[in-house]
JSON list of C-alpha atoms in Angstrom, two decimals:
[
{"chain": "A", "resi": 20, "resn": "MET", "atom": "CA", "xyz": [0.00, 0.00, 0.00]},
{"chain": "A", "resi": 21, "resn": "ALA", "atom": "CA", "xyz": [1.66, 3.22, -1.18]},
{"chain": "A", "resi": 22, "resn": "LEU", "atom": "CA", "xyz": [0.26, 6.35, 0.42]},
{"chain": "A", "resi": 23, "resn": "THR", "atom": "CA", "xyz": [1.24, 9.70, -1.10]},
{"chain": "A", "resi": 24, "resn": "VAL", "atom": "CA", "xyz": [0.27, 13.08, 0.34]},
{"chain": "A", "resi": 25, "resn": "ARG", "atom": "CA", "xyz": [1.30, 16.19, -1.59]},
{"chain": "A", "resi": 26, "resn": "LEU", "atom": "CA", "xyz": [0.15, 19.57, -2.84]},
{"chain": "A", "resi": 27, "resn": "MET", "atom": "CA", "xyz": [-2.74, 19.29, -5.27]},
{"chain": "A", "resi": 28, "resn": "THR", "atom": "CA", "xyz": [-2.43, 20.48, -8.87]},
{"chain": "A", "resi": 29, "resn": "ALA", "atom": "CA", "xyz": [-5.09, 22.47, -10.72]},
{"chain": "A", "resi": 30, "resn": "ALA", "atom": "CA", "xyz": [-5.83, 19.42, -12.88]},
{"chain": "A", "resi": 31, "resn": "GLU", "atom": "CA", "xyz": [-6.72, 17.47, -9.72]},
{"chain": "A", "resi": 32, "resn": "THR", "atom": "CA", "xyz": [-9.19, 19.99, -8.26]},
{"chain": "A", "resi": 33, "resn": "PRO", "atom": "CA", "xyz": [-12.25, 18.38, -9.92]},
{"chain": "A", "resi": 34, "resn": "LEU", "atom": "CA", "xyz": [-11.88, 15.82, -7.11]},
{"chain": "A", "resi": 35, "resn": "ILE", "atom": "CA", "xyz": [-13.10, 18.50, -4.69]},
{"chain": "A", "resi": 36, "resn": "LEU", "atom": "CA", "xyz": [-15.91, 19.71, -6.95]},
{"chain": "A", "resi": 37, "resn": "ASP", "atom": "CA", "xyz": [-17.13, 16.17, -7.58]},
{"chain": "A", "resi": 38, "resn": "TYR", "atom": "CA", "xyz": [-16.95, 15.28, -3.89]},
{"chain": "A", "resi": 39, "resn": "PHE", "atom": "CA", "xyz": [-19.26, 18.11, -2.88]},
{"chain": "A", "resi": 40, "resn": "HIS", "atom": "CA", "xyz": [-21.52, 18.32, -5.92]},
{"chain": "A", "resi": 41, "resn": "ASN", "atom": "CA", "xyz": [-22.11, 14.54, -6.02]},
{"chain": "A", "resi": 42, "resn": "ALA", "atom": "CA", "xyz": [-22.62, 14.14, -2.27]},
{"chain": "A", "resi": 43, "resn": "THR", "atom": "CA", "xyz": [-25.96, 13.05, -0.91]},
{"chain": "A", "resi": 44, "resn": "PRO", "atom": "CA", "xyz": [-27.94, 15.59, 1.13]},
{"chain": "A", "resi": 45, "resn": "GLU", "atom": "CA", "xyz": [-27.35, 13.37, 4.17]},
{"chain": "A", "resi": 46, "resn": "HIS", "atom": "CA", "xyz": [-23.58, 13.45, 3.72]},
{"chain": "A", "resi": 47, "resn": "LEU", "atom": "CA", "xyz": [-23.57, 17.23, 3.26]},
{"chain": "A", "resi": 48, "resn": "GLU", "atom": "CA", "xyz": [-25.62, 17.52, 6.46]},
{"chain": "A", "resi": 49, "resn": "LEU", "atom": "CA", "xyz": [-23.06, 15.38, 8.32]},
{"chain": "A", "resi": 50, "resn": "LEU", "atom": "CA", "xyz": [-20.35, 17.75, 7.07]},
{"chain": "A", "resi": 51, "resn": "GLY", "atom": "CA", "xyz": [-22.38, 20.80, 8.02]},
{"chain": "A", "resi": 52, "resn": "VAL", "atom": "CA", "xyz": [-22.36, 21.96, 4.38]},
{"chain": "A", "resi": 53, "resn": "ASP", "atom": "CA", "xyz": [-25.18, 24.10, 3.00]},
{"chain": "A", "resi": 54, "resn": "PRO", "atom": "CA", "xyz": [-25.76, 22.89, -0.59]},
{"chain": "A", "resi": 55, "resn": "THR", "atom": "CA", "xyz": [-26.95, 26.37, -1.58]},
{"chain": "A", "resi": 56, "resn": "ARG", "atom": "CA", "xyz": [-23.45, 27.68, -0.81]},
{"chain": "A", "resi": 57, "resn": "LEU", "atom": "CA", "xyz": [-21.68, 25.36, -3.26]},
{"chain": "A", "resi": 58, "resn": "PRO", "atom": "CA", "xyz": [-20.21, 27.43, -6.09]},
{"chain": "A", "resi": 59, "resn": "ALA", "atom": "CA", "xyz": [-21.12, 26.47, -9.64]},
{"chain": "A", "resi": 60, "resn": "ARG", "atom": "CA", "xyz": [-18.60, 23.97, -10.98]},
{"chain": "A", "resi": 61, "resn": "ALA", "atom": "CA", "xyz": [-17.16, 26.26, -13.69]},
{"chain": "A", "resi": 62, "resn": "ALA", "atom": "CA", "xyz": [-16.74, 29.20, -11.33]},
{"chain": "A", "resi": 63, "resn": "TRP", "atom": "CA", "xyz": [-15.24, 27.01, -8.62]},
{"chain": "A", "resi": 64, "resn": "GLN", "atom": "CA", "xyz": [-12.80, 25.38, -11.04]},
{"chain": "A", "resi": 65, "resn": "SER", "atom": "CA", "xyz": [-11.78, 28.79, -12.38]},
{"chain": "A", "resi": 66, "resn": "ALA", "atom": "CA", "xyz": [-11.19, 30.07, -8.84]},
{"chain": "A", "resi": 67, "resn": "TYR", "atom": "CA", "xyz": [-8.97, 27.08, -8.04]},
{"chain": "A", "resi": 68, "resn": "GLU", "atom": "CA", "xyz": [-6.99, 27.53, -11.25]},
{"chain": "A", "resi": 69, "resn": "GLN", "atom": "CA", "xyz": [-6.39, 31.20, -10.44]},
{"chain": "A", "resi": 70, "resn": "GLU", "atom": "CA", "xyz": [-5.42, 30.39, -6.85]},
{"chain": "A", "resi": 71, "resn": "LEU", "atom": "CA", "xyz": [-3.03, 27.60, -7.83]},
{"chain": "A", "resi": 72, "resn": "ALA", "atom": "CA", "xyz": [-1.36, 29.80, -10.44]},
{"chain": "A", "resi": 73, "resn": "LEU", "atom": "CA", "xyz": [-0.10, 32.01, -7.60]},
{"chain": "A", "resi": 74, "resn": "PRO", "atom": "CA", "xyz": [3.08, 31.29, -5.65]},
{"chain": "A", "resi": 75, "resn": "VAL", "atom": "CA", "xyz": [2.30, 29.40, -2.44]},
{"chain": "A", "resi": 76, "resn": "GLU", "atom": "CA", "xyz": [3.25, 32.47, -0.38]},
{"chain": "A", "resi": 77, "resn": "GLN", "atom": "CA", "xyz": [0.42, 34.48, -2.02]},
{"chain": "A", "resi": 78, "resn": "ARG", "atom": "CA", "xyz": [-2.36, 31.90, -1.84]},
{"chain": "A", "resi": 79, "resn": "LYS", "atom": "CA", "xyz": [-5.36, 32.29, 0.44]},
{"chain": "A", "resi": 80, "resn": "SER", "atom": "CA", "xyz": [-5.74, 28.52, 0.59]},
{"chain": "A", "resi": 81, "resn": "LEU", "atom": "CA", "xyz": [-3.58, 25.45, 0.20]},
{"chain": "A", "resi": 82, "resn": "LEU", "atom": "CA", "xyz": [-4.88, 22.19, -1.28]},
{"chain": "A", "resi": 83, "resn": "VAL", "atom": "CA", "xyz": [-3.43, 18.77, -0.49]},
{"chain": "A", "resi": 84, "resn": "ILE", "atom": "CA", "xyz": [-4.33, 15.52, -2.27]},
{"chain": "A", "resi": 85, "resn": "TRP", "atom": "CA", "xyz": [-4.26, 12.05, -0.74]},
{"chain": "A", "resi": 86, "resn": "LEU", "atom": "CA", "xyz": [-3.32, 9.18, -3.06]},
{"chain": "A", "resi": 87, "resn": "LEU", "atom": "CA", "xyz": [-3.39, 5.45, -2.35]},
{"chain": "A", "resi": 88, "resn": "ASN", "atom": "CA", "xyz": [-1.44, 3.44, -4.91]},
{"chain": "A", "resi": 89, "resn": "GLY", "atom": "CA", "xyz": [-1.70, 6.45, -7.24]},
{"chain": "A", "resi": 90, "resn": "ARG", "atom": "CA", "xyz": [-5.50, 6.76, -6.91]},
{"chain": "A", "resi": 91, "resn": "ALA", "atom": "CA", "xyz": [-7.01, 9.88, -5.31]},
{"chain": "A", "resi": 92, "resn": "ILE", "atom": "CA", "xyz": [-8.81, 8.88, -2.12]},
{"chain": "A", "resi": 93, "resn": "GLY", "atom": "CA", "xyz": [-9.18, 12.22, -0.39]},
{"chain": "A", "resi": 94, "resn": "PHE", "atom": "CA", "xyz": [-7.96, 15.72, 0.18]},
{"chain": "A", "resi": 95, "resn": "SER", "atom": "CA", "xyz": [-7.34, 18.40, 2.74]},
{"chain": "A", "resi": 96, "resn": "THR", "atom": "CA", "xyz": [-7.62, 22.13, 2.33]},
{"chain": "A", "resi": 97, "resn": "SER", "atom": "CA", "xyz": [-6.44, 24.98, 4.49]},
{"chain": "A", "resi": 98, "resn": "ASP", "atom": "CA", "xyz": [-7.78, 28.50, 4.70]},
{"chain": "A", "resi": 99, "resn": "ARG", "atom": "CA", "xyz": [-7.92, 31.41, 7.17]},
{"chain": "A", "resi": 100, "resn": "ILE", "atom": "CA", "xyz": [-4.16, 31.51, 6.73]},
{"chain": "A", "resi": 101, "resn": "LEU", "atom": "CA", "xyz": [-2.11, 33.96, 8.76]},
{"chain": "A", "resi": 102, "resn": "ARG", "atom": "CA", "xyz": [1.40, 33.13, 7.56]},
{"chain": "A", "resi": 103, "resn": "GLY", "atom": "CA", "xyz": [3.88, 32.58, 10.32]},
{"chain": "A", "resi": 104, "resn": "GLU", "atom": "CA", "xyz": [1.02, 32.20, 12.81]},
{"chain": "A", "resi": 105, "resn": "ARG", "atom": "CA", "xyz": [-1.95, 29.95, 12.06]},
{"chain": "A", "resi": 106, "resn": "ALA", "atom": "CA", "xyz": [-4.31, 28.34, 9.57]},
{"chain": "A", "resi": 107, "resn": "ASN", "atom": "CA", "xyz": [-7.45, 26.20, 9.55]},
{"chain": "A", "resi": 108, "resn": "MET", "atom": "CA", "xyz": [-7.66, 22.85, 7.79]},
{"chain": "A", "resi": 109, "resn": "HIS", "atom": "CA", "xyz": [-10.44, 20.62, 6.46]},
{"chain": "A", "resi": 110, "resn": "LEU", "atom": "CA", "xyz": [-10.22, 16.90, 5.68]},
{"chain": "A", "resi": 111, "resn": "HIS", "atom": "CA", "xyz": [-12.20, 14.53, 3.46]},
{"chain": "A", "resi": 112, "resn": "ILE", "atom": "CA", "xyz": [-11.88, 10.92, 2.34]},
{"chain": "A", "resi": 113, "resn": "VAL", "atom": "CA", "xyz": [-13.88, 10.80, -0.89]},
{"chain": "A", "resi": 114, "resn": "GLU", "atom": "CA", "xyz": [-14.45, 7.04, -1.08]},
{"chain": "A", "resi": 115, "resn": "PRO", "atom": "CA", "xyz": [-16.86, 5.85, 1.62]},
{"chain": "A", "resi": 116, "resn": "ASP", "atom": "CA", "xyz": [-15.47, 2.29, 1.62]},
{"chain": "A", "resi": 117, "resn": "LEU", "atom": "CA", "xyz": [-12.04, 3.66, 2.63]},
{"chain": "A", "resi": 118, "resn": "ARG", "atom": "CA", "xyz": [-13.32, 5.52, 5.69]},
{"chain": "A", "resi": 119, "resn": "VAL", "atom": "CA", "xyz": [-12.82, 4.20, 9.22]},
{"chain": "A", "resi": 120, "resn": "GLN", "atom": "CA", "xyz": [-9.68, 2.26, 8.28]},
{"chain": "A", "resi": 121, "resn": "GLY", "atom": "CA", "xyz": [-7.03, 4.56, 9.72]},
{"chain": "A", "resi": 122, "resn": "LEU", "atom": "CA", "xyz": [-6.04, 6.05, 6.35]},
{"chain": "A", "resi": 123, "resn": "GLY", "atom": "CA", "xyz": [-7.43, 9.44, 7.35]},
{"chain": "A", "resi": 124, "resn": "THR", "atom": "CA", "xyz": [-5.13, 9.62, 10.36]},
{"chain": "A", "resi": 125, "resn": "GLN", "atom": "CA", "xyz": [-2.06, 8.88, 8.24]},
{"chain": "A", "resi": 126, "resn": "CYS", "atom": "CA", "xyz": [-3.14, 11.39, 5.59]},
{"chain": "A", "resi": 127, "resn": "VAL", "atom": "CA", "xyz": [-3.84, 14.09, 8.17]},
{"chain": "A", "resi": 128, "resn": "LYS", "atom": "CA", "xyz": [-0.41, 13.61, 9.77]},
{"chain": "A", "resi": 129, "resn": "HIS", "atom": "CA", "xyz": [1.29, 14.08, 6.39]},
{"chain": "A", "resi": 130, "resn": "SER", "atom": "CA", "xyz": [-0.97, 17.03, 5.54]},
{"chain": "A", "resi": 131, "resn": "VAL", "atom": "CA", "xyz": [-0.06, 18.71, 8.83]},
{"chain": "A", "resi": 132, "resn": "ASP", "atom": "CA", "xyz": [3.64, 18.44, 7.92]},
{"chain": "A", "resi": 133, "resn": "ILE", "atom": "CA", "xyz": [2.94, 20.08, 4.56]},
{"chain": "A", "resi": 134, "resn": "TYR", "atom": "CA", "xyz": [0.92, 22.93, 6.11]},
{"chain": "A", "resi": 135, "resn": "PHE", "atom": "CA", "xyz": [3.57, 23.69, 8.73]},
{"chain": "A", "resi": 136, "resn": "GLU", "atom": "CA", "xyz": [6.35, 23.60, 6.14]},
{"chain": "A", "resi": 137, "resn": "GLU", "atom": "CA", "xyz": [4.63, 25.55, 3.38]},
{"chain": "A", "resi": 138, "resn": "LEU", "atom": "CA", "xyz": [2.79, 28.11, 5.51]},
{"chain": "A", "resi": 139, "resn": "LYS", "atom": "CA", "xyz": [5.45, 28.55, 8.21]},
{"chain": "A", "resi": 140, "resn": "ILE", "atom": "CA", "xyz": [2.74, 28.47, 10.88]},
{"chain": "A", "resi": 141, "resn": "ARG", "atom": "CA", "xyz": [2.87, 27.70, 14.60]},
{"chain": "A", "resi": 142, "resn": "LYS", "atom": "CA", "xyz": [-0.74, 26.51, 15.03]},
{"chain": "A", "resi": 143, "resn": "LEU", "atom": "CA", "xyz": [-3.10, 24.56, 12.81]},
{"chain": "A", "resi": 144, "resn": "PHE", "atom": "CA", "xyz": [-6.79, 24.40, 13.70]},
{"chain": "A", "resi": 145, "resn": "CYS", "atom": "CA", "xyz": [-9.58, 22.15, 12.48]},
{"chain": "A", "resi": 146, "resn": "GLU", "atom": "CA", "xyz": [-13.27, 22.52, 13.30]},
{"chain": "A", "resi": 147, "resn": "PRO", "atom": "CA", "xyz": [-15.36, 19.56, 12.12]},
{"chain": "A", "resi": 148, "resn": "ASN", "atom": "CA", "xyz": [-19.07, 19.32, 12.79]},
{"chain": "A", "resi": 149, "resn": "ALA", "atom": "CA", "xyz": [-19.41, 18.25, 16.42]},
{"chain": "A", "resi": 150, "resn": "PHE", "atom": "CA", "xyz": [-21.81, 15.45, 15.45]},
{"chain": "A", "resi": 151, "resn": "ASN", "atom": "CA", "xyz": [-19.49, 13.94, 12.81]},
{"chain": "A", "resi": 152, "resn": "ALA", "atom": "CA", "xyz": [-17.53, 11.44, 14.91]},
{"chain": "A", "resi": 153, "resn": "ALA", "atom": "CA", "xyz": [-15.07, 10.27, 12.23]},
{"chain": "A", "resi": 154, "resn": "PRO", "atom": "CA", "xyz": [-13.04, 13.48, 11.71]},
{"chain": "A", "resi": 155, "resn": "ASN", "atom": "CA", "xyz": [-13.07, 14.18, 15.43]},
{"chain": "A", "resi": 156, "resn": "ARG", "atom": "CA", "xyz": [-11.54, 10.76, 16.14]},
{"chain": "A", "resi": 157, "resn": "THR", "atom": "CA", "xyz": [-9.09, 11.18, 13.26]},
{"chain": "A", "resi": 158, "resn": "LEU", "atom": "CA", "xyz": [-7.83, 14.53, 14.55]},
{"chain": "A", "resi": 159, "resn": "GLN", "atom": "CA", "xyz": [-7.33, 13.15, 18.05]},
{"chain": "A", "resi": 160, "resn": "LYS", "atom": "CA", "xyz": [-5.40, 10.14, 16.70]},
{"chain": "A", "resi": 161, "resn": "ALA", "atom": "CA", "xyz": [-3.29, 12.46, 14.51]},
{"chain": "A", "resi": 162, "resn": "GLY", "atom": "CA", "xyz": [-2.08, 14.39, 17.56]},
{"chain": "A", "resi": 163, "resn": "PHE", "atom": "CA", "xyz": [-4.48, 17.34, 17.62]},
{"chain": "A", "resi": 164, "resn": "LYS", "atom": "CA", "xyz": [-5.58, 18.61, 21.03]},
{"chain": "A", "resi": 165, "resn": "PHE", "atom": "CA", "xyz": [-9.19, 19.36, 21.91]},
{"chain": "A", "resi": 166, "resn": "VAL", "atom": "CA", "xyz": [-9.82, 23.08, 22.47]},
{"chain": "A", "resi": 167, "resn": "LYS", "atom": "CA", "xyz": [-13.60, 23.47, 22.77]},
{"chain": "A", "resi": 168, "resn": "THR", "atom": "CA", "xyz": [-16.99, 22.81, 21.26]},
{"chain": "A", "resi": 169, "resn": "HIS", "atom": "CA", "xyz": [-18.75, 25.95, 20.11]},
{"chain": "A", "resi": 170, "resn": "MET", "atom": "CA", "xyz": [-21.18, 27.41, 17.58]},
{"chain": "A", "resi": 171, "resn": "THR", "atom": "CA", "xyz": [-19.69, 28.99, 14.45]},
{"chain": "A", "resi": 172, "resn": "VAL", "atom": "CA", "xyz": [-19.61, 28.98, 10.66]},
{"chain": "A", "resi": 173, "resn": "PRO", "atom": "CA", "xyz": [-16.40, 26.98, 10.06]},
{"chain": "A", "resi": 174, "resn": "GLY", "atom": "CA", "xyz": [-16.02, 27.73, 6.35]},
{"chain": "A", "resi": 175, "resn": "PRO", "atom": "CA", "xyz": [-17.61, 29.38, 3.31]},
{"chain": "A", "resi": 176, "resn": "LEU", "atom": "CA", "xyz": [-19.65, 26.27, 2.44]},
{"chain": "A", "resi": 177, "resn": "ASN", "atom": "CA", "xyz": [-21.02, 25.80, 5.95]},
{"chain": "A", "resi": 178, "resn": "TYR", "atom": "CA", "xyz": [-23.99, 27.01, 7.93]},
{"chain": "A", "resi": 179, "resn": "HIS", "atom": "CA", "xyz": [-23.95, 28.03, 11.61]},
{"chain": "A", "resi": 180, "resn": "GLN", "atom": "CA", "xyz": [-23.39, 24.83, 13.60]},
{"chain": "A", "resi": 181, "resn": "ALA", "atom": "CA", "xyz": [-21.82, 23.16, 16.59]},
{"chain": "A", "resi": 182, "resn": "VAL", "atom": "CA", "xyz": [-18.18, 22.34, 15.87]},
{"chain": "A", "resi": 183, "resn": "THR", "atom": "CA", "xyz": [-15.39, 20.78, 17.85]},
{"chain": "A", "resi": 184, "resn": "GLN", "atom": "CA", "xyz": [-12.24, 22.87, 17.65]},
{"chain": "A", "resi": 185, "resn": "TRP", "atom": "CA", "xyz": [-8.91, 21.04, 17.58]},
{"chain": "A", "resi": 186, "resn": "VAL", "atom": "CA", "xyz": [-5.37, 22.43, 17.39]},
{"chain": "A", "resi": 187, "resn": "ILE", "atom": "CA", "xyz": [-1.88, 21.11, 16.77]},
{"chain": "A", "resi": 188, "resn": "GLU", "atom": "CA", "xyz": [1.14, 23.29, 17.55]},
{"chain": "A", "resi": 189, "resn": "ARG", "atom": "CA", "xyz": [4.80, 23.29, 16.65]}
]
């Protein structure tokens, strides 16, 4: 089993669009995603292409792809980046049959290394939906520390919800 975690290319971003646009309403609810906030595919793809054309130091987000034996199985994104200080990350395994096998923990650990290296941050936060047990377990296993559970809008695709805030520091 060869696991590869690296920065995502513009050609690979349809993985993200497909993941969200093809998700069932129940899965989006589990993620705390409001389907009305999903950008149209063409606009979203164009935005990713523009973002990924910039040097890493100028990007407002960083995208990481997770590959198992060369096949894309998931991704992580970071946003709310304050270089040298902090960022927020999101994590998704796109193939349901690969969830709950420990792959997410390995992928998150590698993604964390990339975020700290590329963004030169000291703290990395993640705020999954408080009722979505899988990412909360994954973050704990990957070395994140529990901060609090609170109500917020964790990202541009989300609605106001209960989230569990986790942090990892270096």
